């Protein structure tokens, strides 16, 4: 592997530019560059979740998301780019002159990462400091509380919708998926990098009583979104008129936990067509409908 400035745009960069041509990309290969480990084995979700958290990093994938990650002020560890992407991202890359740029063809990127890279651009980023729940709650009028959601695609889709429809922040229960896992970041189009979010601890018995009391103490109404006997329509007055509101969304299988239902001030639902014979909406679809409705509250929008 050698530092090189073979293409005209690579030439003008202040960064170390490293071509993957002829490099043995297998893990642990003699002469391999350990910085490439940040970009390996991306299809092994379990390994990557553990490794990324241990290393204090996350992956920004696609030119748009890389651009947003840098704009969010996060530090780049390295870029991995298809040759033809360098020109599009040259301004972003040059703004991070200490970060090495690994340049390769499609086959090299695939053998390194294990899959066909989304639009040929990725950056390994330093994880930012996680906010405390109070920082996210402070001043917020509309919050989403994610109760044990485990699917990274749903988490990304919900965050993108929430950002687009005026939600101020997300609170995650301890078991929730990682917003900075590669697929969440990509599906959110980078919205997880700018949407305020924090983990909201639960009581030792797994209950929501303390968390709910903290929210209520600052004037926030807690609404559990769930199809249940006790739910009223989301458009009903107590929900529609709440000055500050936190909407709890339930996990993909089990729905909103019993303890969150017990702690909530109201239960709200999105009425569904009975003839369809379906139990529920996908949680990201339910979140989209609900965020739209909550954005119509007086004084918002
Ligand atoms: C897929 S559902 C959970 C499974 C659901 N309890 C069931 O038995 O089919 C995931 C979450 O989406 C939200 N959700 C989906 N459809 C909904 C609806 N029609 N009204 C209110 N919430 C809904 C709730 O927050 C729910 O906990």
Short mmCIF file of N, CA and C in Angstrom, two decimals, residues 15 25 37 51 64 76 89 102 132 138 150-151 168 171 185 188 195 208 237 254 286 301:
data_model
loop_
_atom_site.label_atom_id
_atom_site.label_comp_id
_atom_site.label_asym_id
_atom_site.label_seq_id
_atom_site.Cartn_x
_atom_site.Cartn_y
_atom_site.Cartn_z
N UNK A 15 -4.99 15.51 2.20
CA UNK A 15 -5.04 14.26 2.99
C UNK A 15 -4.04 13.23 2.46
N UNK A 25 -6.54 -7.48 0.91
CA UNK A 25 -7.51 -6.84 1.81
C UNK A 25 -8.01 -7.77 2.91
N UNK A 37 -9.55 -1.75 9.23
CA UNK A 37 -10.46 -2.59 10.02
C UNK A 37 -11.79 -1.87 10.29
N UNK A 51 -18.22 -4.03 17.97
CA UNK A 51 -16.94 -3.39 17.65
C UNK A 51 -17.07 -1.86 17.58
N UNK A 64 -24.21 11.74 0.73
CA UNK A 64 -25.03 12.69 1.49
C UNK A 64 -24.81 12.55 3.00
N UNK A 76 -13.63 12.73 11.56
CA UNK A 76 -13.50 11.60 10.62
C UNK A 76 -12.25 10.80 10.97
N UNK A 89 -16.98 14.52 -3.40
CA UNK A 89 -16.78 14.78 -1.97
C UNK A 89 -15.47 15.51 -1.68
N UNK A 102 -8.98 6.16 1.69
CA UNK A 102 -8.71 4.91 0.99
C UNK A 102 -9.54 4.92 -0.29
N UNK A 132 -27.45 13.80 27.73
CA UNK A 132 -28.25 13.33 28.86
C UNK A 132 -29.72 13.61 28.54
N UNK A 138 -35.18 19.46 27.68
CA UNK A 138 -35.20 20.90 27.93
C UNK A 138 -35.73 21.68 26.72
N UNK A 150 -36.08 -2.61 18.41
CA UNK A 150 -34.82 -3.31 18.15
C UNK A 150 -34.39 -3.27 16.68
N UNK A 151 -35.24 -2.77 15.83
CA UNK A 151 -34.95 -2.82 14.38
C UNK A 151 -34.30 -1.49 13.94
N UNK A 168 -38.91 17.36 18.40
CA UNK A 168 -37.71 18.02 18.96
C UNK A 168 -36.65 17.06 19.46
N UNK A 171 -36.23 9.96 23.02
CA UNK A 171 -35.75 9.33 24.26
C UNK A 171 -35.83 7.82 24.06
N UNK A 185 -28.24 5.02 10.60
CA UNK A 185 -27.71 6.30 10.11
C UNK A 185 -28.10 6.48 8.64
N UNK A 188 -31.93 6.90 8.03
CA UNK A 188 -32.38 8.22 8.52
C UNK A 188 -31.89 9.35 7.61
N UNK A 195 -30.68 15.14 15.03
CA UNK A 195 -31.83 15.05 15.95
C UNK A 195 -31.30 14.78 17.37
N UNK A 208 -41.37 2.27 34.27
CA UNK A 208 -41.25 3.62 33.71
C UNK A 208 -41.65 4.71 34.70
N UNK A 237 -59.29 15.43 22.10
CA UNK A 237 -58.85 16.68 22.74
C UNK A 237 -57.65 16.59 23.67
N UNK A 254 -43.76 -6.91 20.62
CA UNK A 254 -44.61 -6.79 21.82
C UNK A 254 -45.41 -5.51 21.95
N UNK A 286 -46.73 4.04 11.77
CA UNK A 286 -47.55 4.63 12.83
C UNK A 286 -46.93 5.94 13.31
N UNK A 301 -45.69 24.49 14.03
CA UNK A 301 -45.71 24.46 12.56
C UNK A 301 -45.58 25.81 11.89
#
